[in-house]
Amino acid sequence: MNGVTILILLVLTIFLFMIPATQTSASLSGVQIYPKDYIWNVPIDTLPVHPMSDAYISSSSPSAFMYVAPVFPINVVNNTQVKQKLTSIQYPTMSDNIAYPIPDNPEIENIPNYPDQDHHLLIYNKDTNTEYELYQPVQAGDGTWSAMVAMKFNLSDYSLRTDGYPSTDAAGLAILPALIRYEEVEAGEINHAMRVAMPTSGNKHVWPARADGVQNSASFPPLGQRFRLKASFNTAGYSPHAKTILEAWKKYGFMLSDQTGESNAWVIAADADPRWLTLGGDKWALFNEMMTVHGSDFEAVDVSSLMINKDSGQARITPIVTPTPTPTPTKTPTPAPTPTPAPTPTPTSSITVTSPNGGETWKRGMSHIVTWNYSGSPGSYVKIVLIKGVNEIGTIASSIPIGNGGKGSYTWSTSLSTMTGSNYKVSIQSISQPTIKDMSDGYFTITSRWW
């Protein structure tokens, strides 16, 4: 039995437990999630192939199979649902400090036997066309709730989150609008793009994504990159339900929203409707069909002609492809006087972070080694701080020995509650001489231990 066969059997075993045996998901049929000219809802089948398409596919495990993961329950409420403020939010700068309409006994993304995986609580208010997302929600014994991140998305307008910040997904986008929903496949039509998590991503983002990816190389696709199934892909022999998904991948494609650290599969998110298991009358049939489609069957798409405003999700229905506008000449600015820099002491001592220094992917709930070099006499003890984006969010170690022979290290046991993300750095600072410090050159990623 080869490794791919073992992995497929493992995936199917996980499916058996990941879909909650609850009542059928509430219908969203007839609901317009985001305007029709929102970027998720605009076809990209006639747009040009991206110049970096071959490189993006090559760097993203072209042999990987398509793994449709029905793991996101959608909790549907209306205006009668009582709202409550969260007792705490671990990352308030990324969150919305509002009251949330959390129903009694909500369904939360959960895979038994994988307690350290991501948990998302998705709530949709059908009266206001509004989605609420809570990341790693926890209910206390008194019924109150807390979360690491919590936010609201108005699905009737074009607003995007603040640029530079992730949301409950790495790209900073809403999850619900991009899910494959059971009722869409059963009805035979999907009219929007989907979200995909690939093995990794480049350390940039493109519209409409709001946060950077991981790898410091232009050969990796940035978060927000759109992909589509090649028009030449032959769908003959696939079941009608599979063809519904495949044709949607040709017309609308999917957008890179997260990274998994796993090279065997591209993960496309779906709702957690229990009827997925027997769709078409044969358990696992649809998922097995999707696994016969591979990364090499896709191409990256250039959607830049659809963008009207980088801070809006509104897209041009008819893209402007030609003629290419002539750029307005940039006036040469009058150079400002060069300020005289303040004198600085000649550096005689230094600390240099060597790991994580950019591009690494570390899994939370596991131990990882932070390393550094030092020279001169920077003192006997250092402090290690975790940085997300540009903000210090926690102290990894407050005072530890600097090391020996110009090298130091510290084994960091990451918490299961550490928020996943692709824009982390560490800073190492001398305790006795605080001006002697260094930070990771590039971002590293913290992922869940599943995907």
Short mmCIF file of C-alpha atoms in Angstrom, two decimals:
data_model
loop_
_atom_site.label_atom_id
_atom_site.label_comp_id
_atom_site.label_asym_id
_atom_site.label_seq_id
_atom_site.Cartn_x
_atom_site.Cartn_y
_atom_site.Cartn_z
CA MET A 1 0.00 0.00 0.00
CA ASN A 2 1.62 3.27 -1.10
CA GLY A 3 1.64 6.56 0.77
CA VAL A 4 -1.07 8.19 -1.34
CA THR A 5 -3.43 5.26 -0.74
CA ILE A 6 -2.80 5.46 3.00
CA LEU A 7 -3.48 9.19 2.97
CA ILE A 8 -6.75 8.79 1.04
CA LEU A 9 -7.93 6.13 3.49
CA LEU A 10 -7.00 8.44 6.37
CA VAL A 11 -8.94 11.29 4.78
CA LEU A 12 -12.02 9.13 4.34
CA THR A 13 -11.75 7.93 7.94
CA ILE A 14 -11.59 11.53 9.11
CA PHE A 15 -14.65 12.39 7.02
CA LEU A 16 -16.61 9.75 8.90
CA PHE A 17 -16.10 11.70 12.10
CA MET A 18 -15.87 15.28 10.88
CA ILE A 19 -19.45 15.68 9.67
CA PRO A 20 -21.74 16.20 12.65
CA ALA A 21 -24.75 13.90 12.80
CA THR A 22 -27.19 16.77 13.26
CA GLN A 23 -30.20 18.05 11.42
CA THR A 24 -29.90 19.26 7.85
CA SER A 25 -28.30 22.68 7.46
CA ALA A 26 -30.69 25.64 7.18
CA SER A 27 -31.27 26.65 3.59
CA LEU A 28 -29.73 29.80 2.13
CA SER A 29 -31.46 29.26 -1.20
CA GLY A 30 -32.48 32.55 -2.83
CA VAL A 31 -30.17 34.60 -0.61
CA GLN A 32 -27.81 36.99 -2.42
CA ILE A 33 -24.54 36.70 -0.54
CA TYR A 34 -22.59 39.82 -1.52
CA PRO A 35 -23.72 41.84 -4.57
CA LYS A 36 -23.54 40.13 -7.96
CA ASP A 37 -20.60 42.32 -8.94
CA TYR A 38 -18.62 41.45 -5.82
CA ILE A 39 -15.32 39.79 -6.74
CA TRP A 40 -16.40 36.38 -5.35
CA ASN A 41 -19.42 36.37 -7.69
CA VAL A 42 -17.81 37.49 -10.95
CA PRO A 43 -16.80 34.84 -13.55
CA ILE A 44 -13.11 34.67 -14.48
CA ASP A 45 -13.29 32.06 -17.27
CA THR A 46 -12.43 34.60 -20.03
CA LEU A 47 -9.64 36.42 -18.19
CA PRO A 48 -5.98 35.94 -19.21
CA VAL A 49 -3.72 33.36 -17.64
CA HIS A 50 -1.42 34.94 -15.07
CA PRO A 51 2.21 35.34 -16.29
CA MET A 52 3.38 33.43 -13.17
CA SER A 53 0.87 30.60 -13.58
CA ASP A 54 3.40 27.85 -14.34
CA ALA A 55 5.59 28.89 -11.41
CA TYR A 56 2.64 29.12 -9.02
CA ILE A 57 1.38 25.65 -9.95
CA SER A 58 4.87 24.14 -9.85
CA SER A 59 5.51 25.48 -6.34
CA SER A 60 2.11 24.35 -5.03
CA SER A 61 2.39 20.56 -5.35
CA PRO A 62 0.94 19.99 -8.84
CA SER A 63 0.34 16.31 -8.02
CA ALA A 64 -1.85 17.22 -5.02
CA PHE A 65 -5.48 16.07 -5.22
CA MET A 66 -8.55 18.22 -4.57
CA TYR A 67 -9.81 17.61 -1.04
CA VAL A 68 -13.35 18.96 -0.57
CA ALA A 69 -13.64 19.35 3.21
CA PRO A 70 -17.21 19.71 4.56
CA VAL A 71 -16.23 21.06 7.98
CA PHE A 72 -17.93 24.45 8.40
CA PRO A 73 -21.43 24.43 9.97
CA ILE A 74 -23.54 27.52 9.19
CA ASN A 75 -25.70 28.69 12.10
CA VAL A 76 -28.66 30.65 10.70
CA VAL A 77 -30.41 33.19 12.97
CA ASN A 78 -32.75 36.17 12.56
CA ASN A 79 -33.27 39.48 14.34
CA THR A 80 -35.02 37.80 17.27
CA GLN A 81 -31.75 36.15 18.33
CA VAL A 82 -30.45 37.74 21.55
CA LYS A 83 -26.97 39.28 21.15
CA GLN A 84 -24.23 39.21 23.76
CA LYS A 85 -20.86 40.87 24.20
CA LEU A 86 -17.89 38.51 24.43
CA THR A 87 -16.20 38.41 27.81
CA SER A 88 -12.78 38.59 26.17
CA ILE A 89 -11.14 38.74 22.74
CA GLN A 90 -7.47 37.77 22.60
CA TYR A 91 -6.71 39.89 19.52
CA PRO A 92 -8.95 42.98 19.82
CA THR A 93 -7.12 45.01 17.14
CA MET A 94 -8.23 42.48 14.52
CA SER A 95 -11.74 42.13 15.92
CA ASP A 96 -15.05 43.97 16.15
CA ASN A 97 -16.04 44.92 19.68
CA ILE A 98 -19.78 44.36 19.21
CA ALA A 99 -22.52 42.09 20.53
CA TYR A 100 -22.85 38.76 18.69
CA PRO A 101 -26.08 36.79 18.03
CA ILE A 102 -24.79 33.44 19.28
CA PRO A 103 -27.60 30.85 19.33
CA ASP A 104 -28.05 28.22 22.00
CA ASN A 105 -25.88 25.16 21.35
CA PRO A 106 -24.30 26.47 18.14
CA GLU A 107 -22.51 24.11 15.79
CA ILE A 108 -18.78 24.80 15.58
CA GLU A 109 -16.16 23.52 13.15
CA ASN A 110 -14.78 20.43 14.85
CA ILE A 111 -12.93 17.27 13.90
CA PRO A 112 -12.96 14.71 16.76
CA ASN A 113 -9.52 13.32 17.62
CA TYR A 114 -7.93 16.58 16.40
CA PRO A 115 -8.50 18.87 19.41
CA ASP A 116 -5.77 21.34 18.41
CA GLN A 117 -7.21 22.13 14.98
CA ASP A 118 -8.88 25.41 14.06
CA HIS A 119 -12.40 25.98 15.38
CA HIS A 120 -14.63 28.53 13.62
CA LEU A 121 -18.14 29.54 14.61
CA LEU A 122 -20.05 30.94 11.61
CA ILE A 123 -23.38 32.73 12.20
CA TYR A 124 -25.58 34.10 9.44
CA ASN A 125 -28.43 36.56 10.14
CA LYS A 126 -30.86 36.12 7.27
CA ASP A 127 -32.82 39.28 8.19
CA THR A 128 -29.79 41.55 7.75
CA ASN A 129 -27.64 39.50 5.34
CA THR A 130 -24.84 39.68 7.88
CA GLU A 131 -22.24 37.10 8.84
CA TYR A 132 -20.45 36.82 12.17
CA GLU A 133 -17.28 34.75 12.55
CA LEU A 134 -15.63 33.70 15.82
CA TYR A 135 -12.23 32.03 15.82
CA GLN A 136 -11.47 29.54 18.63
CA PRO A 137 -14.70 30.36 20.54
CA VAL A 138 -15.05 29.12 24.12
CA GLN A 139 -18.22 29.04 26.20
CA ALA A 140 -17.86 29.41 29.96
CA GLY A 141 -19.97 27.58 32.51
CA ASP A 142 -22.19 30.61 32.97
CA GLY A 143 -23.07 30.61 29.26
CA THR A 144 -20.88 33.58 28.25
CA TRP A 145 -18.50 33.39 25.31
CA SER A 146 -14.94 34.45 24.52
CA ALA A 147 -12.81 34.07 21.38
CA MET A 148 -9.35 34.72 19.99
CA VAL A 149 -10.78 36.78 17.09
CA ALA A 150 -14.37 37.86 16.35
CA MET A 151 -15.74 39.94 13.51
CA LYS A 152 -18.75 40.96 11.46
CA PHE A 153 -19.16 40.98 7.66
CA ASN A 154 -21.93 42.94 5.91
CA LEU A 155 -22.75 40.69 2.95
CA SER A 156 -24.78 43.41 1.20
CA ASP A 157 -21.93 45.87 0.55
CA TYR A 158 -18.40 45.90 -0.88
CA SER A 159 -16.38 46.60 2.24
CA LEU A 160 -13.12 44.79 2.95
CA ARG A 161 -11.31 44.42 6.27
CA THR A 162 -8.39 46.70 7.17
CA ASP A 163 -5.47 46.03 4.85
CA GLY A 164 -2.52 44.31 6.52
CA TYR A 165 -4.59 42.22 8.94
CA PRO A 166 -5.84 38.63 8.65
CA SER A 167 -9.37 37.80 9.76
CA THR A 168 -10.54 34.39 10.88
CA ASP A 169 -8.71 33.15 7.78
CA ALA A 170 -5.16 34.02 6.77
CA ALA A 171 -6.14 36.16 3.77
CA GLY A 172 -8.43 38.46 5.77
CA LEU A 173 -11.61 37.44 3.91
CA ALA A 174 -14.99 36.13 5.03
CA ILE A 175 -15.35 32.34 5.00
CA LEU A 176 -19.09 31.75 4.48
CA PRO A 177 -19.44 33.42 1.02
CA ALA A 178 -16.81 31.07 -0.44
CA LEU A 179 -18.05 27.75 0.95
CA ILE A 180 -19.36 25.03 -1.35
CA ARG A 181 -22.84 24.50 0.05
CA TYR A 182 -24.62 21.16 -0.22
CA GLU A 183 -27.84 22.73 -1.47
CA GLU A 184 -25.98 24.40 -4.37
CA VAL A 185 -24.53 21.12 -5.57
CA GLU A 186 -27.87 19.37 -5.16
CA ALA A 187 -29.55 22.14 -7.19
CA GLY A 188 -26.91 21.84 -9.91
CA GLU A 189 -25.42 25.36 -9.86
CA ILE A 190 -22.67 27.19 -7.97
CA ASN A 191 -22.43 30.86 -8.93
CA HIS A 192 -19.47 32.07 -6.90
CA ALA A 193 -15.78 31.42 -6.35
CA MET A 194 -14.59 29.13 -3.58
CA ARG A 195 -11.71 29.31 -1.09
CA VAL A 196 -8.70 27.00 -1.21
CA ALA A 197 -5.91 26.27 1.26
CA MET A 198 -2.71 25.25 -0.51
CA PRO A 199 0.49 23.80 0.96
CA THR A 200 2.03 27.28 1.25
CA SER A 201 1.95 30.80 -0.21
CA GLY A 202 4.16 33.73 -1.11
CA ASN A 203 4.80 36.46 1.44
CA LYS A 204 2.55 38.99 -0.33
CA HIS A 205 -1.15 39.41 -1.00
CA VAL A 206 -3.19 40.58 -3.98
CA TRP A 207 -6.66 42.09 -4.17
CA PRO A 208 -9.02 41.35 -2.51
CA ALA A 209 -6.90 39.60 0.17
CA ARG A 210 -5.80 41.77 3.09
CA ALA A 211 -2.83 39.91 4.62
CA ASP A 212 0.45 38.44 3.40
CA GLY A 213 1.37 34.80 2.97
CA VAL A 214 4.54 32.99 3.97
CA GLN A 215 7.39 32.24 1.55
CA ASN A 216 9.90 34.93 0.60
CA SER A 217 9.91 33.94 -3.07
CA ALA A 218 8.01 35.22 -6.10
CA SER A 219 7.50 31.64 -7.33
CA PHE A 220 4.85 31.00 -4.66
CA PRO A 221 1.30 32.36 -5.19
CA PRO A 222 0.32 35.26 -2.92
CA LEU A 223 -2.78 35.08 -0.75
CA GLY A 224 -5.79 36.22 -2.79
CA GLN A 225 -4.49 34.65 -6.02
CA ARG A 226 -7.32 33.27 -8.19
CA PHE A 227 -7.12 29.87 -9.89
CA ARG A 228 -9.44 28.08 -12.31
CA LEU A 229 -9.79 24.60 -13.72
CA LYS A 230 -8.45 24.55 -17.27
CA ALA A 231 -11.14 24.76 -19.94
CA SER A 232 -9.60 21.69 -21.58
CA PHE A 233 -10.28 19.51 -18.53
CA ASN A 234 -12.57 16.68 -19.64
CA THR A 235 -15.54 16.28 -17.30
CA ALA A 236 -17.00 13.33 -19.22
CA GLY A 237 -17.59 10.37 -16.94
CA TYR A 238 -18.06 12.47 -13.82
CA SER A 239 -21.34 12.38 -11.93
CA PRO A 240 -23.78 15.32 -12.33
CA HIS A 241 -22.94 16.56 -8.82
CA ALA A 242 -19.21 16.41 -9.51
CA LYS A 243 -19.72 18.24 -12.81
CA THR A 244 -21.51 21.03 -10.94
CA ILE A 245 -18.38 21.62 -8.88
CA LEU A 246 -15.98 21.17 -11.80
CA GLU A 247 -17.87 23.59 -14.05
CA ALA A 248 -17.91 26.15 -11.22
CA TRP A 249 -14.14 25.74 -10.90
CA LYS A 250 -13.86 26.53 -14.62
CA LYS A 251 -16.16 29.56 -14.51
CA TYR A 252 -15.48 31.08 -11.06
CA GLY A 253 -12.45 29.17 -9.78
CA PHE A 254 -11.19 29.54 -6.26
CA MET A 255 -9.07 32.00 -4.30
CA LEU A 256 -6.02 31.18 -2.19
CA SER A 257 -7.13 32.00 1.37
CA ASP A 258 -4.90 29.92 3.64
CA GLN A 259 -1.99 27.49 3.72
CA THR A 260 -1.87 23.99 5.22
CA GLY A 261 1.77 22.93 5.31
CA GLU A 262 0.66 19.62 3.74
CA SER A 263 1.80 18.79 0.20
CA ASN A 264 -0.65 16.02 -0.73
CA ALA A 265 -3.87 18.02 -1.08
CA TRP A 266 -5.42 21.36 -1.91
CA VAL A 267 -8.24 21.88 0.59
CA ILE A 268 -11.50 23.40 -0.68
CA ALA A 269 -13.91 24.27 2.13
CA ALA A 270 -17.57 23.22 2.18
CA ASP A 271 -20.44 23.50 4.63
CA ALA A 272 -20.90 20.69 7.14
CA ASP A 273 -24.23 19.38 5.89
CA PRO A 274 -24.46 15.67 6.86
CA ARG A 275 -26.09 14.84 3.52
CA TRP A 276 -22.70 15.18 1.81
CA LEU A 277 -21.87 11.63 2.86
CA THR A 278 -24.56 10.00 0.76
CA LEU A 279 -24.91 12.51 -2.08
CA GLY A 280 -25.63 10.50 -5.21
CA GLY A 281 -26.52 7.43 -3.14
CA ASP A 282 -23.00 6.14 -2.58
CA LYS A 283 -21.03 7.08 0.52
CA TRP A 284 -17.78 8.94 -0.31
CA ALA A 285 -18.56 8.86 -4.05
CA LEU A 286 -18.39 12.62 -4.63
CA PHE A 287 -15.23 13.07 -2.55
CA ASN A 288 -13.51 10.22 -4.37
CA GLU A 289 -14.32 11.89 -7.69
CA MET A 290 -12.82 15.19 -6.55
CA MET A 291 -9.61 13.39 -5.55
CA THR A 292 -9.02 12.48 -9.20
CA VAL A 293 -8.50 16.18 -10.00
CA HIS A 294 -4.99 17.50 -9.34
CA GLY A 295 -3.17 20.79 -9.02
CA SER A 296 -1.69 20.42 -12.50
CA ASP A 297 -5.24 20.64 -13.92
CA PHE A 298 -5.47 24.30 -12.84
CA GLU A 299 -4.00 27.62 -13.95
CA ALA A 300 -3.54 30.95 -12.19
CA VAL A 301 -5.67 33.82 -13.48
CA ASP A 302 -4.86 37.53 -13.75
CA VAL A 303 -7.89 39.33 -12.27
CA SER A 304 -6.24 42.76 -11.98
CA SER A 305 -8.49 44.16 -14.73
CA LEU A 306 -11.53 43.59 -12.48
CA MET A 307 -10.30 45.81 -9.66
CA ILE A 308 -11.99 49.21 -9.32
CA ASN A 309 -10.61 50.13 -5.90
CA LYS A 310 -8.11 48.08 -3.90
CA ASP A 311 -10.12 48.70 -0.73
CA SER A 312 -13.43 47.53 -2.22
CA GLY A 313 -14.69 44.11 -3.22
CA GLN A 314 -16.64 45.55 -6.15
CA ALA A 315 -15.46 44.20 -9.52
CA ARG A 316 -15.94 45.24 -13.11
CA ILE A 317 -18.45 42.96 -14.78
CA THR A 318 -16.77 43.70 -18.13
CA PRO A 319 -13.04 43.81 -17.46
CA ILE A 320 -10.89 46.43 -19.09
CA VAL A 321 -8.21 44.46 -20.90
CA THR A 322 -7.26 46.72 -23.83
CA PRO A 323 -6.09 49.27 -24.55
CA THR A 324 -3.53 49.54 -21.78
CA PRO A 325 -3.75 53.07 -20.37
CA THR A 326 -0.65 55.21 -20.69
CA PRO A 327 0.64 55.94 -17.22
CA THR A 328 0.74 59.58 -16.18
CA PRO A 329 4.34 60.75 -15.93
CA THR A 330 5.44 61.05 -12.35
CA LYS A 331 6.72 64.46 -11.41
CA THR A 332 10.19 64.43 -9.99
CA PRO A 333 9.80 65.55 -6.40
CA THR A 334 12.05 68.18 -4.97
CA PRO A 335 14.38 66.28 -2.68
CA ALA A 336 13.95 67.10 0.95
CA PRO A 337 17.04 68.12 2.90
CA THR A 338 18.81 65.08 4.25
CA PRO A 339 18.57 65.21 8.04
CA THR A 340 21.77 64.86 9.95
CA PRO A 341 21.52 61.55 11.73
CA ALA A 342 22.03 61.46 15.44
CA PRO A 343 25.42 60.04 16.38
CA THR A 344 25.31 56.38 17.27
CA PRO A 345 27.87 54.45 19.22
CA THR A 346 30.17 52.19 17.26
CA PRO A 347 28.59 48.74 17.50
CA THR A 348 30.74 46.39 19.50
CA SER A 349 28.10 43.84 20.43
CA SER A 350 25.18 42.33 18.53
CA ILE A 351 22.42 39.71 18.56
CA THR A 352 21.17 38.12 15.33
CA VAL A 353 18.03 35.95 15.08
CA THR A 354 18.75 32.82 13.00
CA SER A 355 15.49 30.87 13.46
CA PRO A 356 12.69 31.54 12.81
CA ASN A 357 14.03 34.04 10.32
CA GLY A 358 11.36 33.93 7.60
CA GLY A 359 9.59 31.24 5.60
CA GLU A 360 9.31 28.59 8.33
CA THR A 361 6.00 26.88 9.12
CA TRP A 362 5.62 25.88 12.77
CA LYS A 363 2.68 23.94 14.15
CA ARG A 364 1.08 25.10 17.37
CA GLY A 365 0.90 22.71 20.30
CA MET A 366 4.42 21.48 19.48
CA SER A 367 7.97 22.43 20.53
CA HIS A 368 10.16 24.54 18.25
CA ILE A 369 13.70 25.86 18.75
CA VAL A 370 14.39 29.59 18.59
CA THR A 371 18.09 30.21 17.79
CA TRP A 372 20.37 33.24 17.57
CA ASN A 373 24.00 34.28 17.23
CA TYR A 374 25.70 36.97 19.28
CA SER A 375 29.03 38.79 19.29
CA GLY A 376 30.91 41.00 21.69
CA SER A 377 29.45 41.40 25.17
CA PRO A 378 25.68 41.88 24.90
CA GLY A 379 25.05 40.70 28.46
CA SER A 380 24.27 37.36 30.05
CA TYR A 381 20.49 37.19 29.56
CA VAL A 382 18.01 37.87 26.77
CA LYS A 383 14.26 38.33 26.38
CA ILE A 384 12.30 36.70 23.51
CA VAL A 385 9.08 38.35 22.30
CA LEU A 386 6.49 37.14 19.77
CA ILE A 387 5.44 39.71 17.15
CA LYS A 388 2.41 39.49 14.84
CA GLY A 389 2.48 41.99 12.01
CA VAL A 390 3.95 45.05 13.71
CA ASN A 391 2.58 44.40 17.20
CA GLU A 392 4.19 42.63 20.15
CA ILE A 393 1.56 40.14 21.29
CA GLY A 394 3.35 38.14 23.98
CA THR A 395 6.59 37.23 25.74
CA ILE A 396 8.00 33.81 24.87
CA ALA A 397 10.74 33.99 27.51
CA SER A 398 11.33 36.93 29.86
CA SER A 399 14.94 36.18 30.90
CA ILE A 400 17.08 33.27 29.73
CA PRO A 401 20.86 32.76 29.38
CA ILE A 402 22.27 34.20 26.17
CA GLY A 403 24.18 31.00 25.34
CA ASN A 404 27.79 29.97 24.80
CA GLY A 405 30.41 30.47 22.13
CA GLY A 406 28.40 33.07 20.22
CA LYS A 407 25.28 30.91 19.84
CA GLY A 408 22.09 30.62 21.86
CA SER A 409 18.84 28.69 21.70
CA TYR A 410 15.53 28.27 23.49
CA THR A 411 12.94 25.51 23.09
CA TRP A 412 9.53 27.15 22.79
CA SER A 413 6.54 24.91 23.53
CA THR A 414 3.78 26.65 21.58
CA SER A 415 0.31 26.69 23.10
CA LEU A 416 -2.67 25.02 21.47
CA SER A 417 -4.42 28.40 21.84
CA THR A 418 -1.82 30.27 19.80
CA MET A 419 -3.59 31.95 16.89
CA THR A 420 -2.64 30.62 13.48
CA GLY A 421 -1.27 33.16 11.04
CA SER A 422 1.34 33.86 8.41
CA ASN A 423 2.82 37.13 9.69
CA TYR A 424 4.78 36.18 12.81
CA LYS A 425 8.31 37.24 13.84
CA VAL A 426 10.37 36.93 17.02
CA SER A 427 12.49 39.60 18.66
CA ILE A 428 15.49 38.82 20.90
CA GLN A 429 16.75 41.60 23.17
CA SER A 430 19.56 41.91 25.69
CA ILE A 431 18.23 42.38 29.23
CA SER A 432 21.12 44.54 30.46
CA GLN A 433 21.59 46.47 27.17
CA PRO A 434 18.10 46.89 25.63
CA THR A 435 19.45 48.67 22.53
CA ILE A 436 21.10 45.42 21.47
CA LYS A 437 18.38 43.39 19.81
CA ASP A 438 17.30 41.80 16.56
CA MET A 439 14.09 40.61 14.88
CA SER A 440 13.35 37.90 12.30
CA ASP A 441 14.13 39.18 8.79
CA GLY A 442 10.90 37.73 7.36
CA TYR A 443 7.58 36.33 8.55
CA PHE A 444 7.08 32.73 9.62
CA THR A 445 3.77 30.85 9.88
CA ILE A 446 2.03 29.16 12.79
CA THR A 447 -0.49 26.55 11.64
CA SER A 448 -2.80 24.11 13.35
CA ARG A 449 -1.63 20.53 13.62
CA TRP A 450 -4.30 19.42 11.17
CA TRP A 451 -4.71 21.92 8.31
#
